[in-house]
CSV table of C-alpha atoms in Angstrom, one decimal:
chain,number,residue,atom,x,y,z
A,87,MET,CA,85.8,-21.2,146.8
A,88,LYS,CA,82.7,-22.1,144.7
A,89,THR,CA,80.2,-23.6,147.1
A,90,LYS,CA,77.6,-26.3,147.3
A,91,PHE,CA,74.0,-25.7,146.7
A,92,ILE,CA,72.5,-23.0,148.9
A,93,SER,CA,68.8,-23.1,149.5
A,94,PRO,CA,66.6,-20.1,148.4
A,95,ALA,CA,65.6,-19.5,152.0
A,96,THR,CA,69.3,-19.2,153.0
A,97,VAL,CA,70.1,-17.0,150.1
A,98,LYS,CA,67.5,-14.5,151.3
A,99,ARG,CA,69.3,-14.3,154.7
A,100,LEU,CA,72.8,-13.9,153.2
A,101,PRO,CA,72.7,-10.1,152.9
A,102,ARG,CA,71.7,-9.7,156.5
A,103,TYR,CA,74.5,-11.9,157.7
A,104,TYR,CA,76.9,-10.0,155.5
A,105,ARG,CA,75.8,-6.6,156.8
A,106,TYR,CA,76.0,-7.7,160.4
A,107,VAL,CA,79.4,-9.3,160.0
A,108,LEU,CA,80.7,-6.0,158.5
A,109,GLN,CA,79.4,-4.2,161.5
A,110,LEU,CA,81.0,-6.6,163.9
A,111,GLU,CA,84.3,-6.3,162.0
A,112,LYS,CA,84.1,-2.5,162.3
A,113,GLN,CA,83.7,-2.9,166.0
A,114,GLY,CA,86.9,-5.0,166.1
A,115,ILE,CA,85.0,-8.1,167.2
A,116,LYS,CA,86.8,-11.4,166.2
A,117,LYS,CA,84.2,-14.1,166.8
A,118,VAL,CA,80.5,-14.5,166.9
A,119,SER,CA,78.2,-17.3,168.0
A,120,SER,CA,75.2,-18.7,166.2
A,121,LYS,CA,73.1,-17.7,169.2
A,122,GLU,CA,74.2,-14.1,169.0
A,123,LEU,CA,73.7,-14.0,165.2
A,124,ALA,CA,70.2,-15.5,165.7
A,125,ASN,CA,69.3,-13.0,168.4
A,126,THR,CA,70.4,-10.0,166.6
A,127,LEU,CA,69.1,-10.9,163.2
A,128,ASP,CA,65.8,-12.4,164.5
A,129,PHE,CA,66.5,-15.9,163.0
A,130,THR,CA,66.5,-19.1,165.0
A,131,ALA,CA,69.8,-20.5,166.1
A,132,SER,CA,69.1,-23.7,164.2
A,133,GLN,CA,68.5,-21.7,161.0
A,134,VAL,CA,71.8,-20.0,161.5
A,135,ARG,CA,73.6,-23.3,162.1
A,136,GLN,CA,71.9,-24.9,159.1
A,137,ASP,CA,72.7,-21.9,156.9
A,138,PHE,CA,76.4,-22.0,157.9
A,139,CYS,CA,76.6,-25.7,157.2
A,140,GLN,CA,75.9,-24.8,153.6
A,141,PHE,CA,78.8,-22.3,153.5
A,142,GLY,CA,81.5,-24.9,154.1
A,143,SER,CA,84.0,-24.4,156.9
A,144,VAL,CA,83.4,-21.2,158.7
A,145,GLY,CA,84.1,-22.3,162.3
A,146,GLN,CA,83.2,-24.8,164.8
A,147,GLN,CA,80.0,-24.8,166.7
A,148,GLY,CA,80.6,-24.1,170.3
A,149,TYR,CA,83.7,-22.0,169.5
A,150,GLY,CA,81.9,-19.4,167.5
A,151,TYR,CA,82.5,-18.3,163.9
A,152,ASP,CA,85.6,-16.3,162.9
A,153,ILE,CA,84.5,-12.9,161.7
A,154,SER,CA,87.2,-12.5,159.0
A,155,ILE,CA,86.6,-16.0,157.6
A,156,LEU,CA,82.9,-15.4,157.7
A,157,LYS,CA,83.2,-12.1,155.9
A,158,GLU,CA,85.4,-13.6,153.2
A,159,THR,CA,83.0,-16.5,152.8
A,160,LEU,CA,79.9,-14.4,152.5
A,161,LEU,CA,81.7,-12.0,150.1
A,162,ASN,CA,82.5,-14.9,147.8
A,163,ILE,CA,79.1,-16.5,148.0
A,164,LEU,CA,77.4,-13.2,147.3
A,165,GLY,CA,79.6,-12.6,144.3
A,166,LEU,CA,80.9,-9.4,145.9
A,167,ASN,CA,84.6,-10.3,145.2
A,168,ARG,CA,84.4,-8.7,141.8
A,169,GLU,CA,83.3,-5.5,140.1
A,170,TYR,CA,80.0,-4.9,138.4
A,171,ASP,CA,79.4,-2.4,135.6
A,172,VAL,CA,76.1,-0.7,136.1
A,173,VAL,CA,74.0,1.7,134.1
A,174,ILE,CA,71.0,3.5,135.5
A,175,VAL,CA,68.0,3.9,133.3
A,176,GLY,CA,65.8,6.7,134.4
A,177,ALA,CA,67.2,9.9,136.0
A,178,GLY,CA,64.2,10.7,138.2
A,179,ASN,CA,64.1,10.6,142.0
A,180,ILE,CA,64.8,6.9,142.2
A,181,GLY,CA,67.6,7.1,139.6
A,182,LYS,CA,69.1,9.9,141.6
A,183,ALA,CA,68.8,8.1,144.9
A,184,VAL,CA,70.5,5.0,143.4
A,185,ALA,CA,73.2,7.2,141.9
A,186,ASN,CA,73.8,8.8,145.3
A,187,TYR,CA,73.5,5.6,147.2
A,188,PRO,CA,76.4,5.4,149.7
A,189,GLY,CA,78.3,2.1,149.6
A,190,PHE,CA,77.3,1.3,146.1
A,191,LYS,CA,80.8,2.0,144.9
A,192,ASN,CA,82.5,0.4,148.0
A,193,ASP,CA,80.7,-2.9,147.2
A,194,GLY,CA,82.1,-2.9,143.7
A,195,PHE,CA,79.2,-1.6,141.8
A,196,LYS,CA,80.4,1.0,139.4
A,197,ILE,CA,78.0,3.3,137.7
A,198,LYS,CA,79.2,3.7,134.1
A,199,ALA,CA,76.4,5.7,132.6
A,200,ILE,CA,72.9,7.1,133.2
A,201,PHE,CA,70.2,7.0,130.5
A,202,ASP,CA,66.9,8.9,130.2
A,203,VAL,CA,64.6,10.4,127.7
A,204,GLU,CA,65.7,13.9,128.6
A,205,PRO,CA,69.2,15.2,128.4
A,206,GLY,CA,70.8,16.7,131.4
A,207,LYS,CA,73.4,16.1,134.1
A,208,LEU,CA,73.3,13.9,137.2
A,209,LYS,CA,76.3,13.9,139.5
A,210,ASN,CA,79.3,13.8,137.2
A,211,TYR,CA,77.4,12.1,134.4
A,212,ASP,CA,76.0,13.6,131.2
A,213,ILE,CA,72.7,11.8,130.8
A,214,LYS,CA,72.7,9.7,127.7
A,215,MET,CA,69.6,9.2,125.5
A,216,ILE,CA,67.8,5.9,126.0
A,217,GLU,CA,67.8,5.2,122.3
A,218,ASP,CA,71.6,5.1,122.5
A,219,LEU,CA,71.6,2.3,125.1
A,220,THR,CA,72.0,-0.5,122.5
A,221,SER,CA,75.0,1.1,120.7
A,222,TYR,CA,76.5,1.8,124.1
A,223,VAL,CA,76.3,-1.8,125.2
A,224,GLU,CA,77.9,-2.8,121.9
A,225,THR,CA,81.2,-1.2,123.0
A,226,GLU,CA,81.0,-1.1,126.8
A,227,ASN,CA,80.5,-3.9,129.3
A,228,VAL,CA,77.4,-3.6,131.3
A,229,ASP,CA,76.5,-6.2,134.0
A,230,ILE,CA,73.4,-4.6,135.5
A,231,ALA,CA,70.8,-2.1,134.4
A,232,VAL,CA,68.9,-0.3,137.1
A,233,LEU,CA,65.3,0.2,135.9
A,234,ALA,CA,64.1,3.4,137.5
A,235,VAL,CA,61.5,4.6,135.1
A,236,PRO,CA,57.7,5.3,135.7
A,237,MET,CA,55.6,2.2,135.8
A,238,ASP,CA,53.7,2.9,132.6
A,239,VAL,CA,56.9,2.7,130.5
A,240,ALA,CA,58.7,0.1,132.6
A,241,GLN,CA,57.9,-2.9,130.4
A,242,ASP,CA,58.9,-1.1,127.2
A,243,VAL,CA,62.2,0.0,128.7
A,244,ALA,CA,62.8,-3.5,130.2
A,245,THR,CA,62.4,-4.8,126.6
A,246,ILE,CA,64.9,-2.3,125.3
A,247,ILE,CA,67.4,-3.3,128.1
A,248,GLU,CA,66.9,-7.0,127.4
A,249,LYS,CA,67.4,-6.5,123.6
A,250,SER,CA,70.6,-4.5,124.2
A,251,GLY,CA,72.1,-7.7,125.7
A,252,ILE,CA,72.3,-6.6,129.4
A,253,LYS,CA,71.6,-9.8,131.4
A,254,ALA,CA,70.5,-8.4,134.8
A,255,ILE,CA,67.9,-5.8,135.8
A,256,TRP,CA,67.5,-4.2,139.2
A,257,ASN,CA,63.8,-3.2,139.0
A,258,PHE,CA,62.6,-0.2,141.0
A,259,SER,CA,59.6,0.5,138.7
A,260,ALA,CA,56.9,-0.9,141.1
A,261,VAL,CA,55.6,-3.3,138.4
A,262,ASP,CA,56.5,-6.9,137.5
A,263,ILE,CA,58.3,-7.0,134.1
A,264,ASN,CA,58.3,-9.8,131.6
A,265,VAL,CA,61.7,-10.7,130.2
A,266,SER,CA,63.2,-14.0,129.0
A,267,GLU,CA,64.3,-16.6,131.6
A,268,ASP,CA,67.8,-15.8,130.5
A,269,THR,CA,67.6,-12.3,132.1
A,270,ILE,CA,68.0,-12.0,135.9
A,271,VAL,CA,65.5,-9.7,137.5
A,272,GLU,CA,65.7,-8.5,141.1
A,273,ASN,CA,62.7,-6.4,142.2
A,274,ILE,CA,62.5,-3.7,144.9
A,275,PHE,CA,58.8,-3.3,145.6
A,276,MET,CA,58.6,-0.4,148.1
A,277,SER,CA,54.9,-1.2,148.6
A,278,ASP,CA,55.7,-4.7,149.9
A,279,SER,CA,57.6,-3.2,152.8
A,280,LEU,CA,54.9,-0.6,153.4
A,281,TYR,CA,52.3,-3.4,153.6
A,282,ILE,CA,54.3,-5.2,156.2
A,283,LEU,CA,54.5,-2.0,158.2
A,284,SER,CA,50.8,-1.5,158.0
A,285,TYR,CA,50.3,-5.1,159.0
A,286,MET,CA,52.5,-4.6,162.1
A,287,ILE,CA,50.8,-1.4,163.1
A,288,ASP,CA,47.3,-2.8,162.6
A,289,LYS,CA,48.2,-6.0,164.6
A,290,LYS,CA,49.4,-4.0,167.5
A,291,GLN,CA,46.2,-1.9,167.9
B,246,MET,CA,37.4,-10.1,160.6
B,247,LYS,CA,40.3,-10.2,163.0
B,248,THR,CA,42.3,-13.3,162.3
B,249,LYS,CA,44.1,-16.1,164.0
B,250,PHE,CA,47.9,-16.1,164.4
B,251,ILE,CA,49.7,-15.7,161.1
B,252,SER,CA,53.2,-17.1,160.9
B,253,PRO,CA,56.1,-14.7,160.2
B,254,ALA,CA,56.9,-16.6,157.0
B,255,THR,CA,53.4,-16.2,155.8
B,256,VAL,CA,53.4,-12.5,156.7
B,257,LYS,CA,56.3,-12.0,154.4
B,258,ARG,CA,54.4,-13.5,151.5
B,259,LEU,CA,51.2,-11.4,152.1
B,260,PRO,CA,52.2,-8.4,150.1
B,261,ARG,CA,53.0,-10.5,147.0
B,262,TYR,CA,49.6,-12.3,147.2
B,263,TYR,CA,47.9,-8.9,147.6
B,264,ARG,CA,49.6,-7.4,144.6
B,265,TYR,CA,48.9,-10.4,142.4
B,266,VAL,CA,45.3,-10.5,143.4
B,267,LEU,CA,44.9,-6.8,142.5
B,268,GLN,CA,46.4,-7.6,139.2
B,269,LEU,CA,44.0,-10.5,138.5
B,270,GLU,CA,41.1,-8.3,139.6
B,271,LYS,CA,42.1,-5.7,137.1
B,272,GLN,CA,42.1,-8.3,134.4
B,273,GLY,CA,38.5,-9.3,135.3
B,274,ILE,CA,39.5,-12.7,136.6
B,275,LYS,CA,37.2,-14.2,139.3
B,276,LYS,CA,39.0,-17.3,140.6
B,277,VAL,CA,42.5,-18.4,141.1
B,278,SER,CA,43.9,-21.8,142.1
B,279,SER,CA,46.7,-22.4,144.7
B,280,LYS,CA,48.7,-24.0,141.8
B,281,GLU,CA,48.5,-20.9,139.7
B,282,LEU,CA,49.4,-18.6,142.7
B,283,ALA,CA,52.3,-20.9,143.5
B,284,ASN,CA,53.6,-20.9,139.9
B,285,THR,CA,53.3,-17.2,139.4
B,286,LEU,CA,54.7,-16.2,142.7
B,287,ASP,CA,57.4,-18.8,142.9
B,288,PHE,CA,56.0,-20.4,146.1
B,289,THR,CA,55.2,-24.0,146.5
B,290,ALA,CA,51.5,-25.0,146.2
B,291,SER,CA,51.6,-26.4,149.7
B,292,GLN,CA,53.0,-23.1,151.0
B,293,VAL,CA,50.0,-21.4,149.4
B,294,ARG,CA,47.5,-23.8,150.8
B,295,GLN,CA,49.0,-23.6,154.3
B,296,ASP,CA,49.1,-19.8,154.1
B,297,PHE,CA,45.5,-19.6,153.0
B,298,CYS,CA,44.4,-21.9,155.9
B,299,GLN,CA,45.6,-19.2,158.2
B,300,PHE,CA,43.4,-16.6,156.6
B,301,GLY,CA,40.2,-18.3,157.4
B,302,SER,CA,37.6,-19.0,154.8
B,303,VAL,CA,38.7,-17.8,151.4
B,304,GLY,CA,37.6,-20.7,149.2
B,305,GLN,CA,37.6,-24.4,148.8
B,306,GLN,CA,40.6,-26.3,147.6
B,307,GLY,CA,39.8,-27.8,144.2
B,308,TYR,CA,37.4,-25.0,143.4
B,309,GLY,CA,39.9,-22.2,143.5
B,310,TYR,CA,39.9,-19.1,145.6
B,311,ASP,CA,37.4,-16.3,144.9
B,312,ILE,CA,39.4,-13.1,143.9
B,313,SER,CA,37.1,-10.6,145.6
B,314,ILE,CA,37.0,-12.5,148.9
B,315,LEU,CA,40.7,-13.0,148.7
B,316,LYS,CA,41.3,-9.3,148.1
B,317,GLU,CA,39.1,-8.3,151.0
B,318,THR,CA,40.7,-10.8,153.3
B,319,LEU,CA,44.3,-9.7,152.4
B,320,LEU,CA,43.3,-6.1,152.7
B,321,ASN,CA,41.9,-6.7,156.2
B,322,ILE,CA,44.9,-8.8,157.3
B,323,LEU,CA,47.4,-6.3,156.0
B,324,GLY,CA,45.6,-3.4,157.8
B,325,LEU,CA,44.9,-1.7,154.5
B,326,ASN,CA,41.3,-1.2,155.3
B,327,ARG,CA,42.0,2.1,157.0
B,328,GLU,CA,44.1,5.3,156.5
B,329,TYR,CA,47.5,6.0,157.8
B,330,ASP,CA,48.8,9.5,158.4
B,331,VAL,CA,52.4,9.7,157.3
B,332,VAL,CA,55.2,12.3,157.7
B,333,ILE,CA,58.4,12.1,155.6
B,334,VAL,CA,61.6,13.1,157.4
B,335,GLY,CA,64.3,14.0,155.0
B,336,ALA,CA,63.5,15.8,151.7
B,337,GLY,CA,66.5,14.4,149.7
B,338,ASN,CA,66.2,12.0,146.7
B,339,ILE,CA,64.6,9.2,148.7
B,340,GLY,CA,62.2,11.5,150.5
B,341,LYS,CA,61.2,12.9,147.1
B,342,ALA,CA,60.9,9.4,145.6
B,343,VAL,CA,58.6,8.4,148.5
B,344,ALA,CA,56.6,11.6,148.2
B,345,ASN,CA,56.1,10.9,144.5
B,346,TYR,CA,55.5,7.1,144.9
B,347,PRO,CA,52.4,6.2,142.9
B,348,GLY,CA,49.8,4.2,144.7
B,349,PHE,CA,50.9,5.5,148.1
B,350,LYS,CA,47.8,7.5,148.4
B,351,ASN,CA,45.6,4.8,146.8
B,352,ASP,CA,46.6,2.4,149.5
B,353,GLY,CA,45.5,4.8,152.2
B,354,PHE,CA,48.8,6.3,153.1
B,355,LYS,CA,48.3,10.0,153.4
B,356,ILE,CA,51.4,12.3,153.5
B,357,LYS,CA,50.6,15.0,155.9
B,358,ALA,CA,53.9,16.8,156.2
B,359,ILE,CA,57.5,16.7,155.1
B,360,PHE,CA,60.4,17.7,157.5
B,361,ASP,CA,64.0,18.5,156.8
B,362,VAL,CA,66.9,20.6,158.1
B,363,GLU,CA,66.5,23.0,155.2
B,364,PRO,CA,63.4,24.9,154.3
B,365,GLY,CA,62.0,24.5,150.8
B,366,LYS,CA,59.1,23.1,148.9
B,367,LEU,CA,58.4,19.5,147.8
B,368,LYS,CA,55.3,18.8,145.7
B,369,ASN,CA,52.6,20.8,147.4
B,370,TYR,CA,54.3,20.8,150.8
B,371,ASP,CA,56.2,23.5,152.5
B,372,ILE,CA,59.0,21.7,154.1
B,373,LYS,CA,58.8,22.0,157.9
B,374,MET,CA,61.9,22.1,160.2
B,375,ILE,CA,62.8,18.9,162.0
B,376,GLU,CA,62.9,20.7,165.3
B,377,ASP,CA,59.2,21.4,164.9
B,378,LEU,CA,58.3,17.7,164.6
B,379,THR,CA,57.5,17.2,168.3
B,380,SER,CA,55.2,20.1,168.5
B,381,TYR,CA,53.6,19.0,165.2
B,382,VAL,CA,52.9,15.6,166.6
B,383,GLU,CA,51.3,17.2,169.7
B,384,THR,CA,48.4,18.5,167.6
B,385,GLU,CA,48.4,16.2,164.6
B,386,ASN,CA,47.9,12.5,164.3
B,387,VAL,CA,50.9,10.7,162.8
B,388,ASP,CA,50.9,7.0,162.3
B,389,ILE,CA,54.2,6.5,160.4
B,390,ALA,CA,57.4,8.5,159.9
B,391,VAL,CA,59.4,7.8,156.8
B,392,LEU,CA,63.1,8.0,157.8
B,393,ALA,CA,64.9,9.2,154.7
B,394,VAL,CA,67.9,11.0,156.0
B,395,PRO,CA,71.7,10.3,155.4
B,396,MET,CA,73.0,7.3,157.4
B,397,ASP,CA,75.3,9.4,159.7
B,398,VAL,CA,72.3,11.2,161.2
B,399,ALA,CA,69.8,8.4,161.0
B,400,GLN,CA,70.0,7.3,164.6
B,401,ASP,CA,69.7,10.9,166.0
B,402,VAL,CA,66.7,11.6,163.8
B,403,ALA,CA,65.2,8.2,164.7
B,404,THR,CA,65.5,9.2,168.4
B,405,ILE,CA,63.7,12.5,167.7
B,406,ILE,CA,60.9,10.6,165.9
B,407,GLU,CA,60.6,8.2,168.8
B,408,LYS,CA,60.5,10.9,171.4
B,409,SER,CA,57.9,12.8,169.4
B,410,GLY,CA,55.5,9.9,170.1
B,411,ILE,CA,55.3,8.4,166.5
B,412,LYS,CA,55.0,4.7,166.9
B,413,ALA,CA,56.2,3.4,163.5
B,414,ILE,CA,59.2,4.1,161.3
B,415,TRP,CA,59.7,3.2,157.7
B,416,ASN,CA,63.5,3.2,157.6
B,417,PHE,CA,65.3,4.0,154.3
B,418,SER,CA,68.5,5.2,155.9
B,419,ALA,CA,70.6,2.1,155.1
B,420,VAL,CA,71.5,1.6,158.7
B,421,ASP,CA,69.8,-0.3,161.5
B,422,ILE,CA,68.4,2.1,164.1
B,423,ASN,CA,67.9,1.4,167.8
B,424,VAL,CA,64.6,2.3,169.2
B,425,SER,CA,62.5,0.9,172.0
B,426,GLU,CA,60.6,-2.3,171.5
B,427,ASP,CA,57.4,-0.3,171.5
B,428,THR,CA,58.3,1.4,168.2
B,429,ILE,CA,57.7,-0.5,165.0
B,430,VAL,CA,60.5,-0.4,162.5
B,431,GLU,CA,60.3,-1.7,158.9
B,432,ASN,CA,63.6,-1.3,157.0
B,433,ILE,CA,64.2,-1.0,153.3
B,434,PHE,CA,67.8,-2.0,152.7
B,435,MET,CA,68.5,-1.4,149.1
B,436,SER,CA,71.8,-3.2,149.4
B,437,ASP,CA,70.2,-6.4,150.5
B,438,SER,CA,68.4,-6.6,147.2
B,439,LEU,CA,71.6,-5.6,145.3
B,440,TYR,CA,73.5,-8.4,147.0
B,441,ILE,CA,70.8,-10.9,146.0
B,442,LEU,CA,71.3,-9.7,142.4
B,443,SER,CA,75.1,-10.1,142.5
B,444,TYR,CA,74.6,-13.5,144.0
B,445,MET,CA,72.3,-14.5,141.1
B,446,ILE,CA,74.7,-13.0,138.4
B,447,ASP,CA,77.7,-14.7,140.0
B,448,LYS,CA,76.0,-18.0,140.3
B,449,LYS,CA,75.0,-18.0,136.7
B,450,GLN,CA,78.5,-17.4,135.4
């Protein structure tokens, strides 16, 4: 079920739909209306309807959307209907948090190896040396590298990852990294979320 | 300089403007155009101009925006012109990562105490017991609680935080929490970012 074009604004909302649909499924609920989705997720009902139009056939307006079809559709659109091989680069607090992240494995993200500049052990993994990343990637499939190193070395390590041939980076390093257009980068900037929080606190006072 | 209404869509873009303006300032740059902001941040130039209209006077279109005025304006809007007293609840990997987050202190977020169910030490902090949170808040000002506990206890701990009188929660627990409307919650869902990454990888293939 490869889909039509999905607008960037809709893409940003996909994970929240998906998480909420999983939650409804767990509760044994079979149908959900655009109004309920909008209320719970703090979107407008018209956003929800427009988003769902882009998904193809997931239900009829007025009758509500079928949870199991919706789940399957979102799973397919998000590319969660397959497995991803992941390496974590950086075995500090963030690397550890990612390695221990619940649901990571359930969603099909499989941690294959952990790299750092220091040897050691993390969960069941013997930490490999970062200089061995390239030779590792020569023999093993890696879809995603988690970049979890201190900000002052983030660019250098990103370059190593890119040169190794890994095509996607999940960047936790708190700085923007420069890689070729060919490499997919998704950033988690903790500070962005913190600034939104301070905005909300300040606005309220 | 308290400002007019700022639309939710604009609010979401504020942290990225702010980070980029800081970066330009570091590079000694004095002015930036809406076009350059748009290109770098992947917004449209018209979004940038509309956003900046809401900020009040930050420069004249065609002449570019003055970096130092822009920085000051964003700092004020984001509520970063003051200090926030923070407690971290949960001293696991995520609590540790937050405690060690660079720039946290520079942005005016001051970690005052760390709570957990197990005693111990984290950085310079003696970990306090979660059951002592309420009495702590009676004598100490706390603006923000970082919720960094496992998902199965997240709701219970969120309730404890709320009852203690803390009015804002930065939620890393990977589940939605129910608190009164009076309590501000900002969530960091790692999985949302991961799903966007899988979407981008899958779309490319």
